Amino acid sequence: MLKIVNYFLALSNHFEYDCMKTSKYKIIEVASELGAGKRGTSLAYAALHIADAERQHPVLSNIPHHKVVDHNHLIGSKPAYEHAKYISDLLEVNTNICKDVDTVLTEGKFPIIVSGDHSNAIGSIAGVKNHFHDKKVGVIWIDAHADLHTPFTTPSGNLHGMPVAVSLGLDNLDRTRNMVDEDLIPYWDKLKRIGSKDISPKIDTTDIVFIALRDFEIQEYFLIHDYNMKTFQPFDIKSLGIASVIQLTIDYLKDCDVIYISFDVDSLDTTISVGTGTPVYNGLQISEAKELLAAFMHLPQTKALEITEINPLLDNNNKMAKVVLDILDVVI
Ligand SMILES: [Mn+2]
């Protein structure tokens, strides 16, 4: 009998612990995938939810969940502009994201944004900046890619390659390679100014750190070089070790009052990141991602986390979602 009582006591303690652990968070699901070239990231939250239900100790199920209105009904329709596909629709989606992130922060909760493609970071960063409009916002961008393209430089026209340029307010006109339709420029400028406070840039070029960056075009490289942006590429991570990368990142962003973390699953090595649209070899190991995120999530300045580019349609047995849950398990 005593054994049974103890069992239920342990169970209820675990439940209370879980509730304590998860009550500070709110999940914002952004299923929008119009910014990507491959289809399927809109299913990211469903993939995580299914993988979570199979776990002995669920990670996400106790966290309240809210879904942002998207325009995925346009999938399959012809984009109006070749060099910024679905830009007018993604302006609306990202305006919705901005409002929802700002609302969750106003509720005193920590938003975990489960995002389809990476163009949704435009709205997330805008929401954080709109809420903390008089504060200095820093970004930790954990991604294989720089996402520093603009309509003037993009080879694909997909907006998921542009969120950092939007947030930094950069056009990169000096490296123009596309004949851009003039009609799209007002949308591009509005993307940079999303939020009721009408702020652009959202972040300064000195307040972003790229980690696991290893796949970028020359036009993006020029911006990194021009502004002397902080990067930790695979060579740096291997030579310094992950603990030093963490410390150097924290030191570099020490003047930022607020930190936003964006975790693109393609930052992980291709041996792990099957379920994502643009995998790149020589990426992070799972243990390294756990160390990075655990350290950054525990900083008092950190106010939001985005997880993006999980694509279960490209995956093998939902592995990507399972890996993300393993990482989140030590982080939240
Ligand atoms: Mn990305």
Coordinates of C-alpha atoms and ligand atoms in Angstrom, one line a residue:
M1 CA 0.0 0.0 0.0
L2 CA 2.8 2.4 1.0
K3 CA 4.5 1.6 -2.3
I4 CA 1.3 2.6 -4.2
V5 CA 1.0 5.9 -2.2
N6 CA 4.6 6.7 -2.9
Y7 CA 4.1 6.0 -6.5
F8 CA 1.2 8.4 -6.8
L9 CA 3.1 11.0 -4.7
A10 CA 6.1 10.8 -7.1
L11 CA 3.7 11.0 -10.1
S12 CA 2.0 14.1 -8.7
N13 CA 5.4 15.7 -7.9
H14 CA 6.5 15.1 -11.4
F15 CA 3.3 16.6 -12.7
E16 CA 3.7 19.7 -10.5
Y17 CA 7.3 20.0 -11.6
D18 CA 6.2 19.8 -15.3
C19 CA 3.6 22.4 -14.7
M20 CA 6.0 24.7 -13.0
K21 CA 8.5 24.1 -15.8
T22 CA 6.0 24.8 -18.6
S23 CA 3.7 27.5 -17.1
K24 CA 6.1 30.3 -18.1
Y25 CA 6.0 29.3 -21.8
K26 CA 3.5 29.7 -24.6
I27 CA 3.9 28.0 -27.9
I28 CA 3.1 30.1 -31.0
E29 CA 2.6 27.9 -34.0
V30 CA 3.3 29.6 -37.3
A31 CA 2.5 27.2 -40.0
S32 CA 3.3 29.6 -42.8
E33 CA 5.6 28.0 -45.4
L34 CA 5.1 30.4 -48.4
G35 CA 8.7 31.7 -47.8
A36 CA 10.3 28.3 -48.7
G37 CA 11.0 26.6 -52.0
K38 CA 10.1 23.1 -50.8
R39 CA 6.7 22.2 -49.3
G40 CA 6.0 20.6 -45.9
T41 CA 7.2 22.9 -43.1
S42 CA 3.6 23.8 -42.3
L43 CA 3.4 20.4 -40.6
A44 CA 6.2 21.1 -38.1
Y45 CA 4.0 21.6 -35.1
A46 CA 2.0 18.5 -35.9
A47 CA 5.2 16.5 -36.3
L48 CA 6.4 17.7 -32.9
H49 CA 3.1 17.0 -31.3
I50 CA 3.0 13.4 -32.6
A51 CA 6.6 12.8 -31.5
D52 CA 5.8 14.3 -28.1
A53 CA 2.8 12.0 -27.6
E54 CA 5.1 9.0 -28.1
R55 CA 7.5 10.1 -25.4
Q56 CA 7.5 8.8 -21.8
H57 CA 7.7 12.3 -20.5
P58 CA 6.2 14.8 -23.0
V59 CA 8.0 18.0 -23.5
L60 CA 5.5 20.3 -25.2
S61 CA 2.0 18.8 -24.4
N62 CA 1.6 20.8 -21.2
I63 CA 2.4 24.1 -22.8
P64 CA -0.5 26.3 -24.0
H65 CA -0.6 26.6 -27.8
H66 CA -1.8 29.2 -30.1
K67 CA -1.8 29.3 -33.9
V68 CA -1.1 32.3 -36.1
V69 CA -3.3 33.0 -39.1
D70 CA -1.3 32.1 -42.3
H71 CA -1.9 32.2 -46.1
N72 CA -1.0 28.7 -46.9
H73 CA -4.1 28.4 -49.1
L74 CA -2.0 30.1 -51.7
I75 CA 0.4 27.2 -52.0
G76 CA 0.4 26.2 -55.7
S77 CA -0.7 29.7 -56.9
K78 CA 1.7 31.7 -59.0
P79 CA 3.6 34.3 -57.0
A80 CA 3.2 37.9 -58.1
Y81 CA 6.9 38.8 -57.9
E82 CA 9.8 36.5 -59.0
H83 CA 12.4 38.0 -56.7
A84 CA 10.3 38.1 -53.5
K85 CA 7.7 35.4 -53.8
Y86 CA 4.4 36.0 -52.0
I87 CA 5.8 39.1 -50.4
S88 CA 2.4 40.9 -50.0
D89 CA 0.9 37.8 -48.3
L90 CA 4.0 37.3 -46.1
L91 CA 3.7 40.9 -45.1
E92 CA 0.3 40.1 -43.7
V93 CA 1.4 36.8 -42.1
N94 CA 4.4 38.5 -40.4
T95 CA 2.3 41.3 -39.2
N96 CA 0.0 38.7 -37.5
I97 CA 3.1 37.0 -36.0
C98 CA 4.4 40.3 -34.7
K99 CA 1.1 41.1 -32.9
D100 CA 0.9 37.6 -31.4
V101 CA 4.5 37.5 -30.1
D102 CA 4.0 41.0 -28.6
T103 CA 0.7 39.8 -27.0
V104 CA 2.4 36.8 -25.4
L105 CA 5.2 38.9 -24.1
T106 CA 2.7 41.4 -22.7
E107 CA 1.0 38.4 -20.9
G108 CA 4.4 37.9 -19.2
K109 CA 5.0 34.6 -21.0
F110 CA 8.0 33.3 -22.9
P111 CA 7.1 32.6 -26.5
I112 CA 8.4 29.4 -28.1
I113 CA 7.7 30.0 -31.8
V114 CA 7.4 26.8 -33.8
S115 CA 7.8 28.2 -37.2
G116 CA 7.3 26.7 -40.7
D117 CA 9.9 28.4 -42.8
H118 CA 12.5 31.0 -41.6
S119 CA 10.8 34.0 -43.2
N120 CA 8.5 34.0 -40.2
A121 CA 11.5 35.3 -38.1
I122 CA 10.7 38.7 -39.7
G123 CA 7.5 38.9 -37.6
S124 CA 8.9 37.2 -34.5
I125 CA 11.8 39.7 -34.3
A126 CA 9.4 42.5 -35.0
G127 CA 7.2 41.4 -32.2
V128 CA 10.1 41.2 -29.7
K129 CA 11.3 44.6 -30.8
N130 CA 7.8 46.1 -30.7
H131 CA 7.4 44.9 -27.2
F132 CA 10.8 46.0 -26.0
H133 CA 10.9 49.1 -28.2
D134 CA 13.1 51.1 -26.0
K135 CA 15.6 48.2 -25.4
K136 CA 18.6 47.0 -27.4
V137 CA 17.6 43.7 -28.9
G138 CA 20.3 41.1 -29.8
V139 CA 19.8 38.0 -32.0
I140 CA 21.5 34.6 -31.8
W141 CA 21.1 33.1 -35.3
I142 CA 21.8 29.3 -35.2
D143 CA 21.6 28.3 -38.8
A144 CA 23.6 26.9 -41.7
H145 CA 22.6 30.0 -43.7
A146 CA 23.0 33.7 -43.2
D147 CA 19.5 34.6 -44.6
L148 CA 21.0 38.0 -45.7
H149 CA 19.6 38.0 -49.2
T150 CA 17.3 40.8 -50.4
P151 CA 15.1 41.0 -53.6
F152 CA 18.0 42.6 -55.3
T153 CA 20.4 39.7 -54.6
T154 CA 18.3 36.5 -54.1
P155 CA 19.0 33.6 -56.5
S156 CA 15.6 31.9 -55.6
G157 CA 13.2 34.7 -54.7
N158 CA 12.2 32.8 -51.5
L159 CA 11.8 35.0 -48.5
H160 CA 13.2 32.4 -46.1
G161 CA 16.6 33.6 -47.3
M162 CA 15.9 37.2 -46.3
P163 CA 14.8 37.6 -42.7
V164 CA 18.1 38.8 -41.3
A165 CA 18.5 41.4 -44.1
V166 CA 14.9 42.6 -43.3
S167 CA 15.6 42.8 -39.5
L168 CA 18.8 44.7 -40.1
G169 CA 17.1 47.0 -42.6
L170 CA 19.6 46.2 -45.4
D171 CA 19.0 46.3 -49.1
N172 CA 22.5 45.4 -50.4
L173 CA 22.0 47.5 -53.5
D174 CA 25.7 47.6 -54.2
R175 CA 25.5 43.9 -55.1
T176 CA 22.3 44.0 -57.1
R177 CA 22.0 41.1 -59.5
N178 CA 18.2 41.1 -60.1
M179 CA 15.9 43.3 -62.1
V180 CA 13.5 44.0 -59.3
D181 CA 9.8 44.9 -60.1
E182 CA 9.3 48.4 -58.7
D183 CA 5.9 47.5 -57.4
L184 CA 7.4 45.1 -54.8
I185 CA 9.6 47.7 -53.2
P186 CA 6.9 49.2 -51.0
Y187 CA 6.2 45.7 -49.6
W188 CA 9.8 45.2 -48.9
D189 CA 10.0 48.5 -47.0
K190 CA 6.8 47.6 -45.1
L191 CA 8.3 44.3 -44.1
K192 CA 11.2 46.1 -42.5
R193 CA 8.8 48.4 -40.6
I194 CA 6.4 45.8 -39.2
G195 CA 5.0 46.6 -35.8
S196 CA 2.9 49.4 -34.3
K197 CA 6.0 51.3 -33.3
D198 CA 7.2 51.5 -37.0
I199 CA 10.8 50.8 -36.1
S200 CA 13.6 49.9 -38.6
P201 CA 16.1 48.5 -38.3
K202 CA 14.9 46.1 -35.6
I203 CA 18.5 45.2 -34.7
D204 CA 21.9 46.6 -35.3
T205 CA 24.5 44.8 -37.4
T206 CA 26.7 44.6 -34.3
D207 CA 24.0 42.8 -32.2
I208 CA 23.7 39.5 -34.1
V209 CA 25.8 36.4 -33.8
F210 CA 25.7 33.6 -36.5
I211 CA 26.4 30.2 -35.2
A212 CA 27.1 27.1 -37.4
L213 CA 27.0 29.4 -40.5
R214 CA 28.5 27.5 -43.5
D215 CA 26.4 28.1 -46.6
F216 CA 26.1 31.5 -48.1
E217 CA 26.4 33.4 -51.3
I218 CA 29.0 36.0 -52.2
Q219 CA 26.4 38.9 -51.9
E220 CA 25.7 37.8 -48.3
Y221 CA 29.4 37.4 -47.5
F222 CA 30.0 41.0 -48.6
L223 CA 27.5 42.2 -46.0
I224 CA 29.0 40.1 -43.3
H225 CA 32.4 41.5 -44.3
D226 CA 31.2 45.2 -44.7
Y227 CA 29.6 45.3 -41.3
N228 CA 32.1 43.0 -39.6
M229 CA 29.3 40.8 -38.3
K230 CA 30.1 38.1 -35.7
T231 CA 30.1 34.6 -37.0
F232 CA 31.1 31.2 -35.6
Q233 CA 31.6 28.8 -38.6
P234 CA 32.4 25.1 -38.3
F235 CA 36.1 25.7 -38.3
D236 CA 35.7 28.2 -35.3
I237 CA 33.5 25.8 -33.4
K238 CA 35.9 22.9 -33.8
S239 CA 39.0 25.0 -32.9
L240 CA 37.4 26.9 -30.0
G241 CA 35.1 24.3 -28.6
I242 CA 31.4 24.8 -27.9
A243 CA 31.9 26.2 -24.4
S244 CA 34.1 29.0 -25.7
V245 CA 31.6 29.7 -28.5
I246 CA 28.9 30.1 -25.8
Q247 CA 31.1 32.4 -23.7
L248 CA 32.3 34.5 -26.6
T249 CA 28.7 34.9 -27.8
I250 CA 27.5 36.0 -24.3
D251 CA 30.4 38.5 -24.1
Y252 CA 29.7 39.8 -27.5
L253 CA 26.0 40.5 -26.8
K254 CA 26.7 41.8 -23.2
D255 CA 25.2 45.3 -24.0
C256 CA 21.9 43.8 -25.3
D257 CA 19.0 44.1 -22.9
V258 CA 17.0 41.5 -24.7
I259 CA 18.0 38.4 -26.7
Y260 CA 16.0 36.5 -29.3
I261 CA 17.2 33.0 -30.3
S262 CA 16.5 31.5 -33.7
F263 CA 17.2 27.8 -34.0
D264 CA 17.1 26.6 -37.6
V265 CA 17.3 22.8 -37.6
D266 CA 19.6 22.9 -40.7
S267 CA 22.3 24.1 -38.2
L268 CA 22.5 20.4 -37.3
D269 CA 24.7 18.1 -39.3
T270 CA 23.3 16.3 -42.4
T271 CA 23.6 13.0 -40.5
I272 CA 20.9 14.4 -38.2
S273 CA 19.0 17.0 -40.3
V274 CA 17.2 14.8 -42.9
G275 CA 13.8 16.4 -42.3
T276 CA 14.6 19.9 -43.5
G277 CA 14.6 21.6 -46.9
T278 CA 18.2 22.8 -47.2
P279 CA 20.6 20.5 -45.2
V280 CA 24.3 21.3 -45.2
Y281 CA 27.1 19.0 -44.2
N282 CA 29.6 19.8 -41.4
G283 CA 26.9 21.1 -39.0
L284 CA 26.3 20.9 -35.2
Q285 CA 26.1 17.6 -33.3
I286 CA 23.0 17.1 -31.1
S287 CA 25.1 17.5 -27.9
E288 CA 26.5 20.8 -29.2
A289 CA 23.0 22.1 -29.9
K290 CA 21.9 21.1 -26.4
E291 CA 24.8 22.9 -24.8
L292 CA 24.2 26.1 -26.9
L293 CA 20.5 26.3 -26.3
A294 CA 20.6 25.4 -22.7
A295 CA 23.2 28.1 -22.0
F296 CA 21.4 30.8 -24.0
M297 CA 18.0 30.0 -22.8
H298 CA 19.2 30.4 -19.2
L299 CA 20.3 34.0 -19.8
P300 CA 18.0 36.5 -18.1
Q301 CA 18.0 38.6 -21.2
T302 CA 16.6 35.8 -23.4
K303 CA 12.9 36.5 -24.1
A304 CA 11.9 34.3 -27.1
L305 CA 13.0 31.2 -28.9
E306 CA 12.1 30.2 -32.5
I307 CA 12.5 26.7 -33.8
T308 CA 12.2 26.6 -37.6
E309 CA 12.4 24.6 -40.9
I310 CA 11.4 21.2 -39.6
N311 CA 9.9 19.4 -42.6
P312 CA 8.4 16.0 -41.9
L313 CA 7.5 15.5 -45.6
L314 CA 11.3 15.1 -46.3
D315 CA 12.0 13.1 -43.2
N316 CA 12.5 9.5 -42.3
N317 CA 10.2 8.3 -39.5
N318 CA 9.7 11.9 -38.0
K319 CA 13.4 11.9 -36.8
M320 CA 13.9 15.6 -37.0
A321 CA 10.9 16.3 -34.6
K322 CA 12.2 13.7 -32.2
V323 CA 15.7 15.3 -32.2
V324 CA 14.2 18.7 -31.5
L325 CA 12.2 17.3 -28.5
D326 CA 15.4 15.7 -27.2
I327 CA 17.1 19.1 -27.4
L328 CA 14.2 21.0 -25.9
D329 CA 14.0 18.5 -23.0
V330 CA 17.3 19.8 -21.6
V331 CA 16.5 23.4 -22.5
I332 CA 13.0 24.2 -21.2
Ligands
MN1 MN 17.5 29.9 -42.0

